[in-house]
CSV table of C-alpha atoms in Angstrom, one decimal:
chain,number,residue,atom,x,y,z
A,1,MET,CA,125.8,91.9,17.8
A,2,LYS,CA,127.7,94.5,15.7
A,3,LEU,CA,129.4,93.2,12.5
A,4,THR,CA,132.8,94.9,12.5
A,5,PRO,CA,135.1,95.1,9.4
A,6,ALA,CA,137.6,92.8,11.0
A,7,PHE,CA,135.0,90.2,11.6
A,8,VAL,CA,133.7,90.4,8.0
A,9,THR,CA,137.3,90.2,6.6
A,10,LEU,CA,138.0,87.1,8.6
A,11,LEU,CA,134.7,85.5,7.6
A,12,ALA,CA,135.4,86.2,3.9
A,13,ALA,CA,138.9,84.7,4.2
A,14,GLY,CA,137.5,81.6,5.8
A,15,LEU,CA,135.0,81.2,3.0
A,16,CYS,CA,137.5,81.5,0.3
A,17,SER,CA,139.6,78.8,1.8
A,18,LEU,CA,136.8,76.3,1.6
A,19,PRO,CA,136.7,73.7,-1.1
A,20,PRO,CA,134.2,74.4,-4.0
A,21,GLY,CA,131.8,71.8,-2.9
A,22,ALA,CA,131.5,73.4,0.4
A,23,LEU,CA,130.9,77.0,-0.9
A,24,ALA,CA,127.3,76.5,-1.7
A,25,GLN,CA,126.6,75.0,1.8
A,26,SER,CA,128.6,77.7,3.4
A,27,ALA,CA,126.7,80.4,1.5
A,28,LYS,CA,123.5,78.9,2.8
A,29,ASP,CA,124.8,78.8,6.4
A,30,PHE,CA,126.0,82.3,6.1
A,31,GLU,CA,122.6,83.5,5.1
A,32,GLU,CA,121.0,81.7,8.0
A,33,LEU,CA,123.6,83.2,10.4
A,34,ARG,CA,122.9,86.7,9.0
A,35,ASN,CA,119.2,86.2,9.6
A,36,GLU,CA,119.8,85.1,13.2
A,37,LEU,CA,122.0,88.2,13.8
A,38,LYS,CA,119.2,90.4,12.5
A,39,ALA,CA,116.7,88.7,14.8
A,40,LEU,CA,119.1,89.1,17.8
A,41,ARG,CA,119.6,92.7,17.0
A,42,ALA,CA,115.7,93.3,16.9
A,43,GLU,CA,115.3,91.5,20.3
A,44,LEU,CA,118.1,93.6,21.8
A,45,THR,CA,116.5,96.8,20.6
A,46,GLN,CA,113.2,95.7,22.1
A,47,LEU,CA,114.9,94.9,25.5
A,48,LYS,CA,116.6,98.3,25.6
A,49,ALA,CA,113.2,100.0,25.0
A,50,GLN,CA,111.6,98.0,27.8
A,51,GLN,CA,114.4,98.9,30.2
A,52,ALA,CA,114.1,102.5,29.4
A,53,GLN,CA,110.4,102.4,30.4
A,54,ALA,CA,110.8,100.1,33.4
A,55,PRO,CA,112.0,102.5,36.2
A,56,ALA,CA,108.9,104.7,36.0
A,57,ALA,CA,106.5,101.8,35.9
A,58,SER,CA,108.5,100.0,38.7
A,59,ALA,CA,108.4,103.0,41.0
A,60,SER,CA,104.7,103.5,40.5
A,61,ALA,CA,104.1,99.8,41.3
A,62,TRP,CA,106.3,99.9,44.4
A,63,ASN,CA,104.4,103.0,45.6
A,64,ASP,CA,101.1,101.2,45.2
A,65,ARG,CA,102.3,98.2,47.1
A,66,ILE,CA,103.7,100.4,49.9
A,67,ASP,CA,100.4,102.2,50.2
A,68,ALA,CA,98.5,98.9,50.3
A,69,VAL,CA,100.8,97.6,53.1
A,70,GLU,CA,100.4,100.7,55.1
A,71,LEU,CA,96.6,100.5,54.8
A,72,LYS,CA,96.7,96.9,56.0
A,73,GLN,CA,98.9,97.8,58.9
A,74,LYS,CA,96.4,100.5,60.0
A,75,ASP,CA,93.6,97.9,59.9
A,76,ALA,CA,95.5,95.0,61.3
A,77,VAL,CA,95.5,94.0,65.0
A,78,VAL,CA,99.1,94.1,66.2
A,79,LEU,CA,100.1,92.2,69.4
A,80,GLY,CA,101.0,94.5,72.3
A,81,ASP,CA,103.8,94.4,74.8
A,82,ILE,CA,101.8,92.8,77.6
A,83,PRO,CA,100.2,89.3,77.4
A,84,GLY,CA,96.8,89.3,75.8
A,85,SER,CA,97.0,92.9,74.6
A,86,PHE,CA,96.9,94.6,71.2
A,87,ARG,CA,98.6,97.8,70.0
A,88,LEU,CA,96.3,100.9,69.6
A,89,PRO,CA,96.4,101.9,65.9
A,90,GLY,CA,98.8,104.7,65.2
A,91,SER,CA,100.5,104.5,68.6
A,92,GLU,CA,102.9,102.5,70.7
A,93,THR,CA,100.4,102.0,73.5
A,94,SER,CA,99.4,98.4,74.3
A,95,ILE,CA,95.9,97.8,75.8
A,96,ARG,CA,94.5,94.7,77.4
A,97,VAL,CA,90.8,94.3,78.1
A,98,TYR,CA,89.9,91.6,80.6
A,99,GLY,CA,87.3,90.5,83.2
A,100,PHE,CA,84.7,87.8,83.8
A,101,ALA,CA,81.0,87.2,84.2
A,102,GLU,CA,80.3,85.3,87.5
A,103,ALA,CA,77.4,83.8,89.3
A,104,ASN,CA,77.3,82.6,92.9
A,105,LEU,CA,74.9,80.4,94.7
A,106,ILE,CA,75.2,80.7,98.5
A,107,LYS,CA,73.4,78.6,101.0
A,108,ASP,CA,73.6,79.3,104.8
A,109,PHE,CA,73.0,76.2,107.0
A,110,LYS,CA,72.9,78.5,110.1
A,111,GLY,CA,72.0,82.1,110.5
A,112,THR,CA,73.0,84.7,107.9
A,113,ALA,CA,75.1,87.8,108.9
A,114,PRO,CA,73.7,91.2,107.9
A,115,GLY,CA,75.3,93.6,105.5
A,116,ASP,CA,76.9,91.3,103.0
A,117,ASN,CA,76.1,88.4,100.7
A,118,PHE,CA,79.4,86.7,101.4
A,119,SER,CA,81.1,85.7,104.7
A,120,ASN,CA,80.8,88.3,107.5
A,121,LEU,CA,81.8,86.3,110.6
A,122,ALA,CA,82.3,89.5,112.7
A,123,GLU,CA,78.5,90.0,112.6
A,124,GLN,CA,77.4,86.4,112.6
A,125,PRO,CA,74.1,86.1,114.7
A,126,LEU,CA,74.7,84.9,118.2
A,127,GLY,CA,73.2,81.8,119.9
A,128,SER,CA,71.4,79.0,118.1
A,129,SER,CA,69.9,80.1,114.8
A,130,ASP,CA,67.7,78.6,112.1
A,131,HIS,CA,68.8,77.9,108.6
A,132,GLY,CA,69.9,81.1,106.9
A,133,LYS,CA,68.9,82.4,103.5
A,134,THR,CA,69.9,81.3,100.0
A,135,VAL,CA,71.4,83.9,97.7
A,136,LEU,CA,72.0,83.9,94.0
A,137,THR,CA,74.0,86.8,92.7
A,138,GLY,CA,76.1,87.9,89.7
A,139,GLN,CA,77.2,91.2,91.2
A,140,THR,CA,80.8,90.3,91.6
A,141,SER,CA,81.3,90.1,87.8
A,142,ARG,CA,84.0,92.5,86.8
A,143,PHE,CA,85.7,94.2,83.9
A,144,GLY,CA,88.8,96.3,83.4
A,145,PHE,CA,91.6,97.3,81.1
A,146,GLU,CA,95.3,98.0,81.5
A,147,THR,CA,97.7,99.8,79.2
A,148,SER,CA,101.5,100.0,78.7
A,149,THR,CA,103.4,102.7,76.8
A,150,PRO,CA,107.2,102.5,76.4
A,151,LEU,CA,109.0,105.6,77.4
A,152,ALA,CA,112.6,106.6,78.1
A,153,ASN,CA,112.7,105.4,81.7
A,154,GLY,CA,110.6,102.3,81.2
A,155,ALA,CA,107.0,101.6,80.6
A,156,PHE,CA,104.1,103.9,81.7
A,157,ASN,CA,101.3,101.6,82.9
A,158,THR,CA,97.7,102.3,83.8
A,159,LYS,CA,94.8,100.2,85.1
A,160,ILE,CA,91.1,100.7,85.6
A,161,GLU,CA,88.9,97.9,87.0
A,162,ALA,CA,85.3,97.8,88.3
A,163,ASP,CA,82.7,95.4,89.5
A,164,PHE,CA,79.0,95.6,90.5
A,165,TYR,CA,79.3,95.0,94.2
A,166,GLY,CA,79.2,98.6,95.6
A,167,TYR,CA,77.5,99.1,98.9
A,168,CYS,CA,74.5,101.4,98.8
A,169,GLY,CA,72.9,101.1,102.2
A,170,SER,CA,70.1,99.0,103.7
A,171,GLU,CA,67.7,100.0,100.9
A,172,CYS,CA,69.4,97.9,98.3
A,173,ASN,CA,72.4,96.2,100.1
A,174,ARG,CA,74.9,95.9,97.2
A,175,ASN,CA,73.9,96.5,93.6
A,176,ARG,CA,76.0,99.3,92.1
A,177,LEU,CA,79.0,99.8,89.9
A,178,ARG,CA,82.1,100.0,92.1
A,179,LEU,CA,85.6,101.2,91.3
A,180,ARG,CA,88.2,98.6,92.4
A,181,HIS,CA,91.5,99.9,90.8
A,182,ALA,CA,92.4,103.1,89.0
A,183,TYR,CA,96.1,104.1,88.9
A,184,GLY,CA,99.1,105.1,86.8
A,185,GLU,CA,102.6,103.7,87.3
A,186,TYR,CA,105.9,105.0,86.0
A,187,ALA,CA,109.6,104.9,87.0
A,188,GLY,CA,108.9,103.2,90.3
A,189,TRP,CA,106.0,105.5,91.2
A,190,LEU,CA,102.4,104.5,91.5
A,191,ILE,CA,99.6,107.0,92.1
A,192,GLY,CA,95.9,106.1,92.4
A,193,GLN,CA,93.7,103.5,93.9
A,194,THR,CA,94.8,99.8,94.3
A,195,TRP,CA,95.6,97.2,96.9
A,196,SER,CA,97.1,98.7,100.1
A,197,THR,CA,100.9,98.5,100.4
A,198,PHE,CA,100.2,96.9,103.8
A,199,MET,CA,98.4,94.0,102.1
A,200,ASP,CA,100.2,90.9,100.8
A,201,ILE,CA,97.7,89.8,98.1
A,202,ASP,CA,100.2,87.2,96.7
A,203,ASN,CA,100.3,85.1,99.8
A,204,LEU,CA,96.6,85.1,100.6
A,205,PRO,CA,95.0,81.7,100.0
A,206,GLU,CA,92.5,81.5,97.1
A,207,THR,CA,88.8,81.1,98.2
A,208,VAL,CA,85.5,80.8,96.3
A,209,ASP,CA,84.0,83.0,98.9
A,210,PHE,CA,84.4,86.6,97.6
A,211,ASN,CA,85.5,88.1,101.0
A,212,GLY,CA,87.8,85.3,102.0
A,213,PRO,CA,89.1,84.7,105.6
A,214,PRO,CA,89.4,87.4,108.2
A,215,GLY,CA,92.8,87.9,109.9
A,216,ALA,CA,94.6,89.8,107.2
A,217,THR,CA,94.5,93.1,105.3
A,218,PHE,CA,91.9,93.7,102.6
A,219,ARG,CA,91.9,97.3,101.5
A,220,ARG,CA,92.1,99.4,98.3
A,221,PRO,CA,92.9,103.0,99.2
A,222,VAL,CA,94.0,105.8,97.1
A,223,GLN,CA,97.8,106.1,97.6
A,224,ALA,CA,101.2,107.4,96.4
A,225,ARG,CA,103.7,104.6,96.4
A,226,TYR,CA,107.4,104.4,95.5
A,227,THR,CA,109.1,101.1,94.8
A,228,TYR,CA,112.8,100.4,94.7
A,229,ASN,CA,113.7,96.9,93.5
A,230,ASN,CA,117.2,95.6,93.9
A,231,PRO,CA,117.1,91.9,92.6
A,232,ASN,CA,120.2,91.1,94.6
A,233,LEU,CA,118.9,92.5,97.8
A,234,ALA,CA,115.1,93.0,98.1
A,235,LYS,CA,112.1,95.1,96.9
A,236,PHE,CA,111.4,98.2,99.1
A,237,GLN,CA,108.2,100.1,99.1
A,238,PHE,CA,107.0,103.3,100.8
A,239,ALA,CA,103.5,104.6,100.6
A,240,VAL,CA,101.2,107.4,101.7
A,241,GLU,CA,97.7,106.1,101.8
A,242,ASP,CA,94.2,107.5,102.1
A,243,PRO,CA,93.3,107.7,105.9
A,244,SER,CA,90.2,106.2,107.5
A,245,ASP,CA,87.0,108.2,107.7
A,246,GLY,CA,87.5,111.5,109.6
A,247,ALA,CA,91.3,111.3,110.0
A,248,HIS,CA,93.3,114.4,109.3
A,249,SER,CA,96.6,112.9,108.3
A,250,PRO,CA,97.4,110.1,105.8
A,251,ASN,CA,98.5,106.6,106.7
A,252,LEU,CA,102.1,105.6,106.3
A,253,VAL,CA,103.3,102.2,105.1
A,254,ALA,CA,106.8,100.7,104.7
A,255,ARG,CA,107.4,97.3,103.2
A,256,ILE,CA,110.2,94.9,102.2
A,257,ASP,CA,109.7,91.8,100.0
A,258,LYS,CA,112.2,89.1,99.2
A,259,ALA,CA,111.8,86.2,96.7
A,260,TYR,CA,113.7,83.0,97.1
A,261,ASP,CA,113.8,79.7,95.1
A,262,TRP,CA,111.8,78.1,97.8
A,263,GLY,CA,109.2,80.8,98.2
A,264,SER,CA,109.0,84.4,99.5
A,265,LEU,CA,108.9,86.7,102.6
A,266,SER,CA,107.3,90.0,103.3
A,267,VAL,CA,107.6,92.4,106.2
A,268,ARG,CA,105.4,95.5,106.6
A,269,ALA,CA,104.9,98.4,109.1
A,270,LEU,CA,102.0,100.8,109.4
A,271,SER,CA,101.2,104.1,111.1
A,272,HIS,CA,97.6,105.2,110.8
A,273,GLU,CA,95.4,107.9,112.4
A,274,GLN,CA,91.9,107.2,113.8
A,275,ARG,CA,89.4,110.0,114.5
A,276,MET,CA,85.9,109.7,115.9
A,277,GLY,CA,83.8,112.4,117.5
A,278,GLY,CA,86.6,115.0,117.2
A,279,VAL,CA,89.0,112.7,119.2
A,280,SER,CA,92.0,111.2,117.4
A,281,LYS,CA,94.7,108.7,118.1
A,282,ARG,CA,97.5,107.3,115.9
A,283,GLY,CA,97.8,103.5,115.9
A,284,MET,CA,100.5,101.1,114.7
A,285,GLY,CA,100.5,98.0,112.7
A,286,PHE,CA,102.9,95.1,111.8
A,287,GLY,CA,102.6,92.4,109.2
A,288,LEU,CA,104.7,89.3,108.4
A,289,SER,CA,103.9,86.8,105.6
A,290,GLY,CA,105.4,84.3,103.3
A,291,ALA,CA,105.0,81.3,101.1
A,292,TYR,CA,106.9,78.0,101.0
A,293,LYS,CA,106.9,75.7,98.0
A,294,ILE,CA,106.5,72.2,99.5
A,295,THR,CA,106.5,70.6,96.0
A,296,GLY,CA,106.2,71.8,92.4
A,297,THR,CA,102.4,71.9,92.8
A,298,THR,CA,101.8,72.5,96.5
A,299,THR,CA,102.4,75.8,98.3
A,300,LEU,CA,102.0,76.7,102.0
A,301,MET,CA,101.0,80.3,102.8
A,302,ALA,CA,101.0,82.1,106.1
A,303,GLN,CA,100.3,85.6,107.3
A,304,TYR,CA,100.5,87.3,110.7
A,305,THR,CA,99.0,90.8,111.2
A,306,LEU,CA,99.0,93.0,114.4
A,307,VAL,CA,97.0,96.3,114.2
A,308,ASP,CA,95.5,98.8,116.5
A,309,GLY,CA,91.8,98.6,115.4
A,310,ASP,CA,90.9,100.8,112.4
A,311,ASN,CA,87.7,102.5,111.7
A,312,ASP,CA,87.0,100.8,108.4
A,313,GLY,CA,88.0,97.3,109.6
A,314,ALA,CA,90.2,96.7,106.5
A,315,TYR,CA,93.8,96.9,107.8
A,316,LEU,CA,92.9,93.9,109.9
A,317,VAL,CA,89.6,92.3,108.8
A,318,GLY,CA,87.7,91.1,111.9
A,319,ALA,CA,89.2,93.7,114.4
A,320,ASN,CA,86.8,95.7,116.5
A,321,TYR,CA,86.3,99.4,115.8
A,322,PRO,CA,87.7,102.3,117.8
A,323,VAL,CA,85.4,103.7,120.5
A,324,VAL,CA,85.3,107.1,122.2
A,325,ASP,CA,85.7,106.9,126.0
A,326,GLY,CA,85.0,110.4,127.3
A,327,THR,CA,87.9,112.5,125.9
A,328,ARG,CA,89.9,109.5,124.8
A,329,LEU,CA,89.8,107.3,121.7
A,330,ARG,CA,90.5,103.7,122.5
A,331,LEU,CA,91.7,101.3,119.9
A,332,ASP,CA,91.3,97.5,119.9
A,333,ARG,CA,94.7,96.0,119.7
A,334,ALA,CA,94.1,92.8,117.7
A,335,GLN,CA,96.1,90.2,115.9
A,336,GLY,CA,95.3,87.8,113.0
A,337,VAL,CA,96.7,84.7,111.5
A,338,VAL,CA,95.9,83.1,108.1
A,339,LEU,CA,97.2,79.7,107.0
A,340,GLY,CA,96.6,78.3,103.5
A,341,LEU,CA,97.6,75.2,101.6
A,342,GLY,CA,97.1,75.3,97.9
A,343,ASN,CA,97.6,72.4,95.4
A,344,VAL,CA,97.3,72.1,91.6
A,345,PHE,CA,96.1,68.6,90.9
A,346,SER,CA,96.1,69.0,87.1
A,347,GLU,CA,95.7,71.5,84.4
A,348,LYS,CA,91.9,71.4,85.1
A,349,LEU,CA,91.7,71.1,88.9
A,350,ARG,CA,93.1,73.0,91.8
A,351,GLY,CA,92.1,73.3,95.4
A,352,THR,CA,92.8,75.2,98.7
A,353,LEU,CA,92.4,74.6,102.4
A,354,SER,CA,92.7,77.6,104.7
A,355,MET,CA,92.1,78.6,108.3
A,356,ALA,CA,92.1,82.0,109.9
A,357,TRP,CA,92.0,83.4,113.5
A,358,VAL,CA,91.5,86.9,114.8
A,359,ARG,CA,91.8,87.7,118.5
A,360,SER,CA,91.6,90.8,120.5
A,361,ARG,CA,94.3,91.4,123.1
A,362,ASN,CA,91.6,93.0,125.4
A,363,THR,CA,89.5,91.0,127.8
A,364,LEU,CA,86.3,91.6,129.8
A,365,GLY,CA,87.0,94.4,132.4
A,366,ASP,CA,89.6,96.3,130.3
A,367,ASP,CA,89.0,100.0,129.6
A,368,TYR,CA,88.4,99.3,125.9
A,369,VAL,CA,85.9,96.6,126.6
A,370,ASN,CA,84.1,98.7,129.2
A,371,ALA,CA,83.8,101.5,126.6
A,372,TYR,CA,82.9,99.2,123.7
A,373,GLY,CA,80.6,96.7,125.4
A,374,ALA,CA,80.6,93.0,126.0
A,375,ASN,CA,79.2,92.3,122.5
A,376,GLY,CA,82.6,93.1,120.9
A,377,ASN,CA,84.4,90.2,119.4
A,378,LEU,CA,87.0,88.4,121.6
A,379,LYS,CA,88.0,86.0,118.8
A,380,LEU,CA,87.0,84.7,115.4
A,381,PHE,CA,87.8,81.4,113.7
A,382,GLN,CA,87.0,80.6,110.1
A,383,TRP,CA,87.9,77.8,107.7
A,384,HIS,CA,87.6,77.2,103.9
A,385,ALA,CA,87.8,74.0,101.8
A,386,GLY,CA,87.4,74.7,98.1
A,387,LEU,CA,88.0,73.4,94.6
A,388,TYR,CA,88.1,75.0,91.2
A,389,TYR,CA,87.5,72.9,88.0
A,390,THR,CA,88.1,74.1,84.4
A,391,PRO,CA,86.1,71.9,82.1
A,392,ILE,CA,86.9,74.0,79.0
A,393,LYS,CA,89.1,77.0,78.3
A,394,ASN,CA,88.0,80.3,80.1
A,395,VAL,CA,85.3,78.5,82.2
A,396,GLU,CA,85.8,77.9,85.9
A,397,LEU,CA,83.4,76.0,88.2
A,398,GLY,CA,84.1,76.5,91.9
A,399,GLY,CA,82.7,74.9,95.0
A,400,GLU,CA,83.5,75.6,98.7
A,401,LEU,CA,82.3,74.7,102.1
A,402,LEU,CA,83.2,77.1,104.8
A,403,GLY,CA,82.4,77.6,108.5
A,404,GLY,CA,83.4,79.6,111.5
A,405,ARG,CA,82.7,80.6,115.1
A,406,ARG,CA,82.4,84.1,116.7
A,407,VAL,CA,83.0,84.5,120.4
A,408,THR,CA,82.3,87.9,122.1
A,409,PHE,CA,83.9,89.4,125.2
A,410,GLY,CA,80.8,88.4,127.1
A,411,GLY,CA,81.2,84.7,126.1
A,412,ASP,CA,78.3,84.5,123.6
A,413,LYS,CA,78.9,82.5,120.5
A,414,GLY,CA,77.7,82.5,116.9
A,415,ASN,CA,78.4,79.7,114.4
A,416,MET,CA,78.5,79.9,110.6
A,417,THR,CA,78.3,77.0,108.0
A,418,ARG,CA,77.7,77.7,104.4
A,419,LEU,CA,78.1,76.4,100.9
A,420,ASN,CA,79.3,78.6,98.0
A,421,LEU,CA,79.0,77.4,94.4
A,422,GLN,CA,80.3,79.5,91.5
A,423,ALA,CA,80.4,79.6,87.7
A,424,ARG,CA,82.9,82.0,86.1
A,425,TYR,CA,83.3,82.9,82.4
A,426,ILE,CA,86.6,84.6,81.8
A,427,PHE,CA,87.5,86.8,78.8
A,428,ASN,CA,91.2,87.4,78.1
């Protein structure tokens, strides 16, 4: 505090006006006041000096803190844009790693079909048969990762997934790494390998059996697909897919999907070329499927598929293969139906009942049957009854009883009954 002349004059005048007895006390008070003023002046000088040095020190401290935060950000795991993902350091790409380790115990109570550990009703041994083999396998364990990167016209997504159930011939059956999915997706376009556009994977009933019921599409071709989604109208998809072995032109698929409060509907059309022995023919296919929510926990699923038989037996699982008849290629025109009823009993228990039929529209004496032979399949019927139980997080225990009957054009029959137990350990 600065002592101005005016302040001193007023102070002296006040002191002079005091009575004599008070002058001594006032002089003492004045001395104490002067000492306080000196102390205040010293503190003020010290504060000014500290303020003059503060900016440089403060800036240095802030820089150190910013560097520390940036280092922590580089080392920290940042949540990504897709569930269960994390952000790659130094980028905007989110990545999710997922998969499961799985073991299956399979016991056939009748004969075992060749070529596959899981259900293969189309090749079920005919006639009465002894008990089939018991199989323990972990080859269906899988792993994969998917990414998402934000761009101007939406997210650019990729996915790669594999399991260990690749077919390698009669010398080892199945025991190799197999690519399941590998594609990129951006602005409505998908290019790569994934589920066929002709396949309605969302409305297929869940089964413990890896192959599931025949009567529907189960194919993962390489394809180029475009999707146009109008929420007020429907979702439209058009795809060019990898043809069957030997064909010269790709397969064409068109699809429409519509979601409702009560469930969903899907309609699909297929044009595919088949070629064997230098002879080719283009066949057609049609698919209709949907789901109906009976209650909040119970869903009914149904699929109908009509296809001119394809060479890899995947556009309609259970259909007979094409056959060369002189200079003509004859296709088995077959149809399939799959029905499923799924129910979630609790957070830890869910179950599914399903039935499937496949029937050829040819009969004994038709040109196709004469060329193919009476051992071709006239009809297949298969059923599944399964449960999944989750005792703890990321662990699923499954059990399923399934059976079926194969009937050939010649009237021979083969029956299947088996039990499939499964333990699955899921990560992410």
